[in-house]
PDB file of C-alpha atoms and ligand atoms in Angstrom:
ATOM      1  CA  MET A   1     -27.631  -0.229  19.750  1.00  0.00           C
ATOM      2  CA  ILE A   2     -26.763  -0.827  16.203  1.00  0.00           C
ATOM      3  CA  GLY A   3     -23.953  -3.320  16.519  1.00  0.00           C
ATOM      4  CA  ASN A   4     -25.717  -6.897  16.214  1.00  0.00           C
ATOM      5  CA  ILE A   5     -26.706  -8.931  13.432  1.00  0.00           C
ATOM      6  CA  LYS A   6     -30.449  -8.492  13.889  1.00  0.00           C
ATOM      7  CA  LYS A   7     -30.383  -4.712  13.814  1.00  0.00           C
ATOM      8  CA  THR A   8     -27.655  -4.545  11.207  1.00  0.00           C
ATOM      9  CA  THR A   9     -29.942  -6.662   8.922  1.00  0.00           C
ATOM     10  CA  GLU A  10     -32.810  -4.633   9.984  1.00  0.00           C
ATOM     11  CA  ILE A  11     -31.350  -1.224   8.906  1.00  0.00           C
ATOM     12  CA  LEU A  12     -29.888  -2.623   5.770  1.00  0.00           C
ATOM     13  CA  ASN A  13     -33.354  -3.825   4.845  1.00  0.00           C
ATOM     14  CA  LYS A  14     -35.100  -0.580   5.929  1.00  0.00           C
ATOM     15  CA  TYR A  15     -32.713   1.569   3.764  1.00  0.00           C
ATOM     16  CA  GLY A  16     -32.582  -0.899   0.872  1.00  0.00           C
ATOM     17  CA  LEU A  17     -28.906  -1.162   1.171  1.00  0.00           C
ATOM     18  CA  SER A  18     -26.699  -3.849  -0.551  1.00  0.00           C
ATOM     19  CA  VAL A  19     -23.043  -4.020   0.806  1.00  0.00           C
ATOM     20  CA  LYS A  20     -20.427  -2.475  -1.479  1.00  0.00           C
ATOM     21  CA  LYS A  21     -17.469  -4.716  -1.601  1.00  0.00           C
ATOM     22  CA  SER A  22     -15.533  -1.969  -3.543  1.00  0.00           C
ATOM     23  CA  PHE A  23     -15.653   0.148  -0.435  1.00  0.00           C
ATOM     24  CA  GLY A  24     -14.380  -2.655   1.831  1.00  0.00           C
ATOM     25  CA  GLN A  25     -17.709  -2.745   3.661  1.00  0.00           C
ATOM     26  CA  ASN A  26     -17.863  -5.317   6.317  1.00  0.00           C
ATOM     27  CA  PHE A  27     -20.087  -4.314   9.100  1.00  0.00           C
ATOM     28  CA  LEU A  28     -19.034  -5.196  12.743  1.00  0.00           C
ATOM     29  CA  ILE A  29     -22.000  -7.164  14.212  1.00  0.00           C
ATOM     30  CA  ASP A  30     -20.280  -8.231  17.644  1.00  0.00           C
ATOM     31  CA  GLU A  31     -21.024  -6.011  20.544  1.00  0.00           C
ATOM     32  CA  ASN A  32     -18.406  -7.537  22.594  1.00  0.00           C
ATOM     33  CA  ILE A  33     -15.778  -6.431  19.976  1.00  0.00           C
ATOM     34  CA  LEU A  34     -17.169  -2.946  19.749  1.00  0.00           C
ATOM     35  CA  ARG A  35     -16.947  -2.644  23.524  1.00  0.00           C
ATOM     36  CA  LYS A  36     -13.375  -3.777  23.329  1.00  0.00           C
ATOM     37  CA  ILE A  37     -12.323  -1.301  20.747  1.00  0.00           C
ATOM     38  CA  VAL A  38     -13.614   1.342  22.995  1.00  0.00           C
ATOM     39  CA  ASN A  39     -12.005   0.067  25.987  1.00  0.00           C
ATOM     40  CA  VAL A  40      -8.507  -0.416  24.517  1.00  0.00           C
ATOM     41  CA  SER A  41      -8.733   3.247  23.082  1.00  0.00           C
ATOM     42  CA  LYS A  42      -9.363   4.465  26.683  1.00  0.00           C
ATOM     43  CA  ILE A  43     -11.478   7.431  25.487  1.00  0.00           C
ATOM     44  CA  THR A  44     -13.100   9.552  27.849  1.00  0.00           C
ATOM     45  CA  LYS A  45     -15.789  12.366  27.844  1.00  0.00           C
ATOM     46  CA  GLU A  46     -12.975  14.898  27.198  1.00  0.00           C
ATOM     47  CA  ASP A  47     -11.739  13.265  24.092  1.00  0.00           C
ATOM     48  CA  GLY A  48     -12.259  13.792  20.477  1.00  0.00           C
ATOM     49  CA  VAL A  49     -12.548  10.914  18.124  1.00  0.00           C
ATOM     50  CA  ILE A  50     -12.130  10.732  14.359  1.00  0.00           C
ATOM     51  CA  GLU A  51     -13.827   7.590  12.641  1.00  0.00           C
ATOM     52  CA  ILE A  52     -12.836   6.517   9.429  1.00  0.00           C
ATOM     53  CA  GLY A  53     -15.799   4.832   7.646  1.00  0.00           C
ATOM     54  CA  PRO A  54     -18.740   4.737  10.037  1.00  0.00           C
ATOM     55  CA  GLY A  55     -20.783   2.668   7.707  1.00  0.00           C
ATOM     56  CA  ILE A  56     -24.224   2.224   9.256  1.00  0.00           C
ATOM     57  CA  GLY A  57     -22.961   3.625  12.730  1.00  0.00           C
ATOM     58  CA  ALA A  58     -22.317   0.548  14.906  1.00  0.00           C
ATOM     59  CA  LEU A  59     -19.091   1.775  16.168  1.00  0.00           C
ATOM     60  CA  THR A  60     -20.021   5.273  15.896  1.00  0.00           C
ATOM     61  CA  GLU A  61     -22.765   4.886  18.569  1.00  0.00           C
ATOM     62  CA  HIS A  62     -20.336   3.456  20.953  1.00  0.00           C
ATOM     63  CA  LEU A  63     -17.949   6.414  20.357  1.00  0.00           C
ATOM     64  CA  LEU A  64     -20.644   8.927  20.691  1.00  0.00           C
ATOM     65  CA  LYS A  65     -21.601   7.446  24.155  1.00  0.00           C
ATOM     66  CA  ASN A  66     -18.035   7.622  25.365  1.00  0.00           C
ATOM     67  CA  ALA A  67     -16.298  10.515  23.842  1.00  0.00           C
ATOM     68  CA  LYS A  68     -16.828  14.246  23.912  1.00  0.00           C
ATOM     69  CA  LYS A  69     -16.824  14.675  19.970  1.00  0.00           C
ATOM     70  CA  VAL A  70     -16.901  12.367  16.994  1.00  0.00           C
ATOM     71  CA  LEU A  71     -16.027  13.527  13.522  1.00  0.00           C
ATOM     72  CA  ALA A  72     -16.656  10.696  10.863  1.00  0.00           C
ATOM     73  CA  TYR A  73     -15.513  10.334   7.262  1.00  0.00           C
ATOM     74  CA  GLU A  74     -17.578   8.210   5.071  1.00  0.00           C
ATOM     75  CA  ILE A  75     -17.244   7.882   1.356  1.00  0.00           C
ATOM     76  CA  ASP A  76     -20.489   5.997   0.707  1.00  0.00           C
ATOM     77  CA  THR A  77     -23.190   8.686   0.107  1.00  0.00           C
ATOM     78  CA  ARG A  78     -26.023   6.058   0.961  1.00  0.00           C
ATOM     79  CA  MET A  79     -24.779   5.795   4.512  1.00  0.00           C
ATOM     80  CA  ILE A  80     -25.179   9.584   5.318  1.00  0.00           C
ATOM     81  CA  GLU A  81     -29.017   9.234   5.537  1.00  0.00           C
ATOM     82  CA  VAL A  82     -28.711   6.246   7.754  1.00  0.00           C
ATOM     83  CA  LEU A  83     -26.259   7.934  10.065  1.00  0.00           C
ATOM     84  CA  GLU A  84     -28.221  11.167  10.266  1.00  0.00           C
ATOM     85  CA  THR A  85     -31.440   9.325  10.831  1.00  0.00           C
ATOM     86  CA  GLU A  86     -30.281   6.439  13.411  1.00  0.00           C
ATOM     87  CA  LEU A  87     -27.972   8.631  15.310  1.00  0.00           C
ATOM     88  CA  LYS A  88     -30.123  11.727  15.385  1.00  0.00           C
ATOM     89  CA  ASP A  89     -30.333  11.862  19.155  1.00  0.00           C
ATOM     90  CA  TYR A  90     -26.570  12.483  19.422  1.00  0.00           C
ATOM     91  CA  ASP A  91     -25.412  16.146  19.232  1.00  0.00           C
ATOM     92  CA  ASN A  92     -21.704  15.348  19.268  1.00  0.00           C
ATOM     93  CA  LEU A  93     -21.387  13.965  15.680  1.00  0.00           C
ATOM     94  CA  LYS A  94     -20.045  15.598  12.574  1.00  0.00           C
ATOM     95  CA  ILE A  95     -20.277  13.526   9.450  1.00  0.00           C
ATOM     96  CA  ILE A  96     -18.216  14.193   6.228  1.00  0.00           C
ATOM     97  CA  ASN A  97     -19.254  12.614   3.157  1.00  0.00           C
ATOM     98  CA  GLU A  98     -15.759  12.291   1.572  1.00  0.00           C
ATOM     99  CA  ASP A  99     -13.070  10.083   0.687  1.00  0.00           C
ATOM    100  CA  VAL A 100     -10.710  10.375   3.489  1.00  0.00           C
ATOM    101  CA  LEU A 101      -7.684   9.673   1.334  1.00  0.00           C
ATOM    102  CA  LYS A 102      -8.597  12.951  -0.493  1.00  0.00           C
ATOM    103  CA  ILE A 103      -8.819  15.153   2.556  1.00  0.00           C
ATOM    104  CA  ASP A 104      -5.807  17.511   2.977  1.00  0.00           C
ATOM    105  CA  GLN A 105      -6.075  17.728   6.723  1.00  0.00           C
ATOM    106  CA  VAL A 106      -8.179  15.067   8.696  1.00  0.00           C
ATOM    107  CA  TYR A 107      -7.795  16.763  11.940  1.00  0.00           C
ATOM    108  CA  ASP A 108     -10.250  19.591  12.487  1.00  0.00           C
ATOM    109  CA  GLU A 109      -8.582  22.193  14.865  1.00  0.00           C
ATOM    110  CA  ASN A 110     -11.952  24.135  15.258  1.00  0.00           C
ATOM    111  CA  TYR A 111     -14.169  21.359  15.832  1.00  0.00           C
ATOM    112  CA  PHE A 112     -11.910  19.618  18.294  1.00  0.00           C
ATOM    113  CA  LYS A 113     -10.853  22.795  20.157  1.00  0.00           C
ATOM    114  CA  GLU A 114     -12.253  21.929  23.462  1.00  0.00           C
ATOM    115  CA  CYS A 115     -11.034  18.111  23.385  1.00  0.00           C
ATOM    116  CA  LYS A 116      -8.209  17.035  25.560  1.00  0.00           C
ATOM    117  CA  ARG A 117      -6.704  14.725  22.980  1.00  0.00           C
ATOM    118  CA  VAL A 118      -7.723  13.442  19.662  1.00  0.00           C
ATOM    119  CA  VAL A 119      -7.482   9.758  18.643  1.00  0.00           C
ATOM    120  CA  ILE A 120      -8.573   7.944  15.411  1.00  0.00           C
ATOM    121  CA  VAL A 121     -10.866   4.911  16.180  1.00  0.00           C
ATOM    122  CA  SER A 122     -11.760   2.893  13.096  1.00  0.00           C
ATOM    123  CA  ASN A 123     -12.772  -0.631  11.548  1.00  0.00           C
ATOM    124  CA  LEU A 124     -10.910   0.413   8.468  1.00  0.00           C
ATOM    125  CA  PRO A 125     -11.799  -0.421   4.875  1.00  0.00           C
ATOM    126  CA  TYR A 126      -8.928  -2.697   4.302  1.00  0.00           C
ATOM    127  CA  TYR A 127      -7.937  -1.505   0.830  1.00  0.00           C
ATOM    128  CA  ILE A 128      -6.858   1.935   2.484  1.00  0.00           C
ATOM    129  CA  THR A 129      -4.887   0.710   5.495  1.00  0.00           C
ATOM    130  CA  THR A 130      -1.190   1.441   4.510  1.00  0.00           C
ATOM    131  CA  PRO A 131      -1.996   4.699   2.614  1.00  0.00           C
ATOM    132  CA  ILE A 132      -4.230   6.121   5.520  1.00  0.00           C
ATOM    133  CA  ILE A 133      -1.827   5.051   8.061  1.00  0.00           C
ATOM    134  CA  SER A 134       1.317   6.635   6.483  1.00  0.00           C
ATOM    135  CA  LYS A 135      -0.771   9.786   5.564  1.00  0.00           C
ATOM    136  CA  LEU A 136      -1.614  10.308   9.080  1.00  0.00           C
ATOM    137  CA  LEU A 137       1.610   9.519  10.575  1.00  0.00           C
ATOM    138  CA  LEU A 138       3.578  11.556   8.239  1.00  0.00           C
ATOM    139  CA  ASN A 139       1.426  14.622   7.766  1.00  0.00           C
ATOM    140  CA  GLU A 140      -0.919  14.960  10.861  1.00  0.00           C
ATOM    141  CA  PRO A 141       1.183  15.378  14.011  1.00  0.00           C
ATOM    142  CA  LYS A 142      -1.938  16.462  16.160  1.00  0.00           C
ATOM    143  CA  ILE A 143      -3.087  12.852  15.971  1.00  0.00           C
ATOM    144  CA  GLU A 144      -1.067  11.014  18.316  1.00  0.00           C
ATOM    145  CA  GLU A 145      -2.781   7.767  18.756  1.00  0.00           C
ATOM    146  CA  MET A 146      -4.768   5.312  16.332  1.00  0.00           C
ATOM    147  CA  TYR A 147      -6.851   2.265  17.128  1.00  0.00           C
ATOM    148  CA  LEU A 148      -7.535   0.381  14.199  1.00  0.00           C
ATOM    149  CA  MET A 149      -9.202  -2.848  12.893  1.00  0.00           C
ATOM    150  CA  VAL A 150      -6.999  -4.236  10.120  1.00  0.00           C
ATOM    151  CA  GLN A 151      -6.464  -7.495   8.311  1.00  0.00           C
ATOM    152  CA  LYS A 152      -4.343  -9.763  10.615  1.00  0.00           C
ATOM    153  CA  GLU A 153      -1.608 -10.448   8.125  1.00  0.00           C
ATOM    154  CA  VAL A 154      -1.155  -6.507   7.763  1.00  0.00           C
ATOM    155  CA  GLY A 155      -1.506  -5.851  11.699  1.00  0.00           C
ATOM    156  CA  LEU A 156       1.509  -8.436  12.057  1.00  0.00           C
ATOM    157  CA  ARG A 157       3.485  -6.698   9.622  1.00  0.00           C
ATOM    158  CA  LEU A 158       2.801  -3.247  10.828  1.00  0.00           C
ATOM    159  CA  SER A 159       3.999  -4.258  14.239  1.00  0.00           C
ATOM    160  CA  GLY A 160       6.808  -6.695  13.198  1.00  0.00           C
ATOM    161  CA  LYS A 161       9.793  -7.193  14.971  1.00  0.00           C
ATOM    162  CA  PRO A 162      13.343  -7.923  13.541  1.00  0.00           C
ATOM    163  CA  LYS A 163      14.204 -11.525  12.651  1.00  0.00           C
ATOM    164  CA  THR A 164      10.534 -12.558  12.525  1.00  0.00           C
ATOM    165  CA  LYS A 165       8.834 -13.501   9.218  1.00  0.00           C
ATOM    166  CA  ASP A 166       6.371 -10.615   9.651  1.00  0.00           C
ATOM    167  CA  TYR A 167       9.209  -7.920   9.546  1.00  0.00           C
ATOM    168  CA  ASN A 168       9.364  -5.873   6.501  1.00  0.00           C
ATOM    169  CA  ALA A 169       9.818  -2.235   5.087  1.00  0.00           C
ATOM    170  CA  LEU A 170       6.423  -1.342   6.701  1.00  0.00           C
ATOM    171  CA  SER A 171       7.555  -2.497  10.223  1.00  0.00           C
ATOM    172  CA  VAL A 172      10.669  -0.451   9.860  1.00  0.00           C
ATOM    173  CA  PHE A 173       8.498   2.674   8.694  1.00  0.00           C
ATOM    174  CA  MET A 174       6.224   2.036  11.722  1.00  0.00           C
ATOM    175  CA  ALA A 175       8.918   1.694  14.144  1.00  0.00           C
ATOM    176  CA  TYR A 176      10.557   4.963  12.759  1.00  0.00           C
ATOM    177  CA  LEU A 177       7.415   7.033  13.826  1.00  0.00           C
ATOM    178  CA  SER A 178       5.522   5.155  16.184  1.00  0.00           C
ATOM    179  CA  GLU A 179       4.927   2.245  18.669  1.00  0.00           C
ATOM    180  CA  CYS A 180       2.633  -0.155  17.038  1.00  0.00           C
ATOM    181  CA  ARG A 181       1.243  -3.217  18.549  1.00  0.00           C
ATOM    182  CA  VAL A 182      -1.603  -5.917  18.244  1.00  0.00           C
ATOM    183  CA  GLU A 183      -4.009  -5.536  20.959  1.00  0.00           C
ATOM    184  CA  PHE A 184      -6.321  -8.438  20.232  1.00  0.00           C
ATOM    185  CA  ASP A 185      -7.660 -10.789  17.479  1.00  0.00           C
ATOM    186  CA  VAL A 186     -10.960 -10.602  15.957  1.00  0.00           C
ATOM    187  CA  SER A 187     -12.700 -13.500  14.024  1.00  0.00           C
ATOM    188  CA  ARG A 188     -14.114 -13.098  10.559  1.00  0.00           C
ATOM    189  CA  ASN A 189     -17.451 -14.204  11.999  1.00  0.00           C
ATOM    190  CA  CYS A 190     -17.875 -10.781  13.794  1.00  0.00           C
ATOM    191  CA  PHE A 191     -18.657  -9.181  10.657  1.00  0.00           C
ATOM    192  CA  LEU A 192     -21.498  -9.109   8.117  1.00  0.00           C
ATOM    193  CA  PRO A 193     -20.606 -10.084   5.438  1.00  0.00           C
ATOM    194  CA  ALA A 194     -17.666 -12.281   6.816  1.00  0.00           C
ATOM    195  CA  PRO A 195     -14.555 -11.390   5.103  1.00  0.00           C
ATOM    196  CA  ASN A 196     -12.139 -14.044   4.091  1.00  0.00           C
ATOM    197  CA  VAL A 197      -9.386 -12.977   6.209  1.00  0.00           C
ATOM    198  CA  ASN A 198      -9.125 -12.750  10.116  1.00  0.00           C
ATOM    199  CA  SER A 199      -8.506  -9.396  11.699  1.00  0.00           C
ATOM    200  CA  VAL A 200      -6.690  -7.836  14.592  1.00  0.00           C
ATOM    201  CA  VAL A 201      -7.103  -4.479  16.257  1.00  0.00           C
ATOM    202  CA  ILE A 202      -3.808  -2.489  16.529  1.00  0.00           C
ATOM    203  CA  SER A 203      -2.675   0.541  18.323  1.00  0.00           C
ATOM    204  CA  ILE A 204      -0.312   3.084  17.089  1.00  0.00           C
ATOM    205  CA  LYS A 205       1.173   5.715  19.351  1.00  0.00           C
ATOM    206  CA  ARG A 206       3.224   8.381  17.769  1.00  0.00           C
ATOM    207  CA  ILE A 207       6.751   8.768  19.378  1.00  0.00           C
ATOM    208  CA  GLU A 208       9.278  11.333  19.501  1.00  0.00           C
ATOM    209  CA  ARG A 209      11.742  10.479  16.751  1.00  0.00           C
ATOM    210  CA  GLU A 210      14.993   9.262  18.033  1.00  0.00           C
ATOM    211  CA  ILE A 211      16.419   9.323  14.627  1.00  0.00           C
ATOM    212  CA  THR A 212      16.628  12.731  12.759  1.00  0.00           C
ATOM    213  CA  VAL A 213      17.290  12.565   8.898  1.00  0.00           C
ATOM    214  CA  ASN A 214      18.103  15.340   6.754  1.00  0.00           C
ATOM    215  CA  ASN A 215      16.396  14.042   3.819  1.00  0.00           C
ATOM    216  CA  GLU A 216      13.454  11.901   4.926  1.00  0.00           C
ATOM    217  CA  SER A 217      12.030  10.796   1.832  1.00  0.00           C
ATOM    218  CA  HIS A 218      15.210   9.523   0.674  1.00  0.00           C
ATOM    219  CA  PHE A 219      15.598   7.401   4.118  1.00  0.00           C
ATOM    220  CA  LEU A 220      12.056   6.135   3.643  1.00  0.00           C
ATOM    221  CA  LYS A 221      12.733   5.173  -0.016  1.00  0.00           C
ATOM    222  CA  PHE A 222      15.978   3.288   1.192  1.00  0.00           C
ATOM    223  CA  ILE A 223      13.946   1.392   3.737  1.00  0.00           C
ATOM    224  CA  GLN A 224      11.729   0.210   0.896  1.00  0.00           C
ATOM    225  CA  ASN A 225      14.691  -0.680  -1.289  1.00  0.00           C
ATOM    226  CA  ILE A 226      16.553  -2.794   0.976  1.00  0.00           C
ATOM    227  CA  PHE A 227      13.520  -5.089   1.586  1.00  0.00           C
ATOM    228  CA  ILE A 228      12.469  -5.050  -2.129  1.00  0.00           C
ATOM    229  CA  GLN A 229      13.189  -8.637  -2.644  1.00  0.00           C
ATOM    230  CA  ARG A 230      13.090 -10.708   0.573  1.00  0.00           C
ATOM    231  CA  ARG A 231      15.164 -13.509  -0.497  1.00  0.00           C
ATOM    232  CA  LYS A 232      18.050 -11.225  -1.691  1.00  0.00           C
ATOM    233  CA  THR A 233      20.860 -10.007   0.723  1.00  0.00           C
ATOM    234  CA  PHE A 234      21.046  -6.573   1.875  1.00  0.00           C
ATOM    235  CA  VAL A 235      23.839  -5.610  -0.556  1.00  0.00           C
ATOM    236  CA  ASN A 236      21.991  -7.155  -3.570  1.00  0.00           C
ATOM    237  CA  ASN A 237      18.821  -5.248  -2.982  1.00  0.00           C
ATOM    238  CA  LEU A 238      20.866  -2.047  -2.393  1.00  0.00           C
ATOM    239  CA  SER A 239      22.966  -2.461  -5.567  1.00  0.00           C
ATOM    240  CA  LYS A 240      19.692  -3.008  -7.594  1.00  0.00           C
ATOM    241  CA  ALA A 241      18.278   0.351  -6.325  1.00  0.00           C
ATOM    242  CA  TYR A 242      21.443   2.584  -6.182  1.00  0.00           C
ATOM    243  CA  LYS A 243      24.752   3.042  -8.125  1.00  0.00           C
ATOM    244  CA  ILE A 244      27.063   1.872  -5.334  1.00  0.00           C
ATOM    245  CA  ASP A 245      30.237   0.006  -5.256  1.00  0.00           C
ATOM    246  CA  LYS A 246      29.427  -3.394  -3.932  1.00  0.00           C
ATOM    247  CA  GLU A 247      32.918  -3.928  -2.501  1.00  0.00           C
ATOM    248  CA  LYS A 248      32.858  -0.675  -0.636  1.00  0.00           C
ATOM    249  CA  VAL A 249      29.366  -1.571   1.062  1.00  0.00           C
ATOM    250  CA  MET A 250      30.670  -5.067   1.904  1.00  0.00           C
ATOM    251  CA  ASP A 251      33.563  -3.238   3.642  1.00  0.00           C
ATOM    252  CA  ILE A 252      31.061  -0.999   5.639  1.00  0.00           C
ATOM    253  CA  LEU A 253      29.231  -4.257   6.528  1.00  0.00           C
ATOM    254  CA  ARG A 254      32.308  -6.011   7.680  1.00  0.00           C
ATOM    255  CA  ARG A 255      33.686  -3.015   9.731  1.00  0.00           C
ATOM    256  CA  ASN A 256      29.982  -3.036  11.492  1.00  0.00           C
ATOM    257  CA  GLY A 257      30.433  -6.796  12.419  1.00  0.00           C
ATOM    258  CA  TYR A 258      27.935  -8.106   9.616  1.00  0.00           C
ATOM    259  CA  LYS A 259      28.377 -10.899   7.227  1.00  0.00           C
ATOM    260  CA  GLU A 260      28.343 -10.203   3.567  1.00  0.00           C
ATOM    261  CA  SER A 261      25.104 -12.551   3.427  1.00  0.00           C
ATOM    262  CA  LEU A 262      23.343  -9.982   5.646  1.00  0.00           C
ATOM    263  CA  ARG A 263      19.638  -9.695   5.030  1.00  0.00           C
ATOM    264  CA  SER A 264      17.725  -6.680   5.903  1.00  0.00           C
ATOM    265  CA  GLU A 265      15.275  -8.495   8.150  1.00  0.00           C
ATOM    266  CA  GLU A 266      17.992  -8.902  10.478  1.00  0.00           C
ATOM    267  CA  LEU A 267      18.492  -5.299  11.271  1.00  0.00           C
ATOM    268  CA  SER A 268      16.528  -2.990  13.502  1.00  0.00           C
ATOM    269  CA  LEU A 269      15.657   0.435  12.589  1.00  0.00           C
ATOM    270  CA  GLU A 270      18.659   1.743  14.416  1.00  0.00           C
ATOM    271  CA  GLU A 271      20.962  -0.573  12.655  1.00  0.00           C
ATOM    272  CA  ILE A 272      19.395   0.367   9.275  1.00  0.00           C
ATOM    273  CA  TYR A 273      19.985   4.006  10.154  1.00  0.00           C
ATOM    274  CA  LYS A 274      23.503   3.566  11.025  1.00  0.00           C
ATOM    275  CA  LEU A 275      24.395   1.627   7.782  1.00  0.00           C
ATOM    276  CA  TYR A 276      22.437   4.227   5.798  1.00  0.00           C
ATOM    277  CA  LYS A 277      24.415   7.030   7.154  1.00  0.00           C
ATOM    278  CA  GLU A 278      27.761   5.292   6.491  1.00  0.00           C
ATOM    279  CA  ILE A 279      26.791   4.418   2.909  1.00  0.00           C
ATOM    280  CA  PHE A 280      25.517   7.611   1.955  1.00  0.00           C
ATOM    281  CA  THR A 281      27.975   9.775   3.549  1.00  0.00           C
ATOM    282  CA  SER A 282      31.131   7.528   3.213  1.00  0.00           C
ATOM    283  CA  PRO A 283      33.888   8.791   1.149  1.00  0.00           C
ATOM    284  CA  TYR A 284      33.267   5.842  -1.413  1.00  0.00           C
ATOM    285  CA  ASN A 285      30.146   7.503  -2.689  1.00  0.00           C
TER     286      ASN A 285
HETATM  287  N1  LIG B   1     -17.575   1.272  11.007  1.00  0.00           N
HETATM  288  C1  LIG B   1     -18.518   0.491  10.248  1.00  0.00           C
HETATM  289  C2  LIG B   1     -18.426  -0.992  11.205  1.00  0.00           C
HETATM  290  O1  LIG B   1     -17.582  -1.119  11.870  1.00  0.00           O
HETATM  291  O2  LIG B   1     -19.412  -1.657  11.113  1.00  0.00           O
HETATM  292  C3  LIG B   1     -18.117  -0.025   8.825  1.00  0.00           C
HETATM  293  C4  LIG B   1     -16.751  -0.429   8.763  1.00  0.00           C
HETATM  294  S1  LIG B   1     -16.376  -0.983   7.013  1.00  0.00           S
HETATM  295  C5  LIG B   1     -15.204  -2.124   7.168  1.00  0.00           C
HETATM  296  C6  LIG B   1     -15.651   0.314   6.220  1.00  0.00           C
HETATM  297  C7  LIG B   1     -16.327   1.597   5.941  1.00  0.00           C
HETATM  298  O3  LIG B   1     -15.411   2.611   5.322  1.00  0.00           O
HETATM  299  C8  LIG B   1     -17.595   1.603   4.954  1.00  0.00           C
HETATM  300  O4  LIG B   1     -18.692   2.185   5.520  1.00  0.00           O
HETATM  301  C9  LIG B   1     -17.102   2.263   3.659  1.00  0.00           C
HETATM  302  O5  LIG B   1     -18.043   2.738   2.960  1.00  0.00           O
HETATM  303  C10 LIG B   1     -16.077   3.356   4.289  1.00  0.00           C
HETATM  304  N2  LIG B   1     -15.140   3.614   3.266  1.00  0.00           N
HETATM  305  C11 LIG B   1     -14.442   2.997   2.368  1.00  0.00           C
HETATM  306  N3  LIG B   1     -13.615   3.617   1.795  1.00  0.00           N
HETATM  307  C12 LIG B   1     -13.524   4.918   2.323  1.00  0.00           C
HETATM  308  C13 LIG B   1     -12.614   6.141   2.266  1.00  0.00           C
HETATM  309  N4  LIG B   1     -11.811   6.043   1.158  1.00  0.00           N
HETATM  310  N5  LIG B   1     -13.061   7.122   2.881  1.00  0.00           N
HETATM  311  C14 LIG B   1     -13.885   7.049   3.940  1.00  0.00           C
HETATM  312  N6  LIG B   1     -14.745   6.105   4.113  1.00  0.00           N
HETATM  313  C15 LIG B   1     -14.520   4.956   3.335  1.00  0.00           C
END
């Protein structure tokens, strides 16, 4: 198996590869963590898996052994030869040498036609964490679950709960579309080279939206705007972004039992939505 320090160093030397920091390359060298990722994703021989950034194939090999089919997107052309050679014994792998952010549809209907469910499993390059998660949640309804290694700080924000220091616009966005939780911690020492941050593996499960909005992008922008400055009150953030009558918004807050000093991090998704509706459909605006 590829995922230990000896084998990783051997492969990097064999192919004359240096690590590309600009591609977020931190290779997993801990077999226990690789097994834990596969276990938490509960993939079976009936499932399809999309891996983002297979690198030299450490996680890929575990996925190939446990899933029916694996589709891997890798931006670094140098890795393609490694993957094709080192994983040549597996007939359930398709590799695409592309930037996953530039792919219109990551899910491949035809390739996965015999799979019961399709999930994403990836040790993500950290620089694409937020754009790829939003892209997949907003545009790819066929992908219902994701199991992702992310920077710990980001994982805590993605899964943040109201009234905690990690809760922000990203947490509300995630709560709107999914159930997101931290599954387990991963030390920086499990990677080669070791990044200067710790990591967590998170799970993201798409949910039936309880909230339906007419203009989704307007609502998502509203979520961003009310968190734009953490130290400011809800009303102050709001009045910076929109032409609103502060007094009228204060009135809406009072009627809903909030103080004027209300901060956005005190509000759940449902509470934010209720205020959003009142503010933008109230006769004052
Ligand atoms: N899966 C391997 C592992 O766990 O050891 C490597 C993970 S490494 C953190 C991230 C991988 O994503 C690298 O192989 C990198 O080249 C690749 N990558 C970076 N940006 C990418 C992008 N935009 N699209 C596809 N792959 C990308």
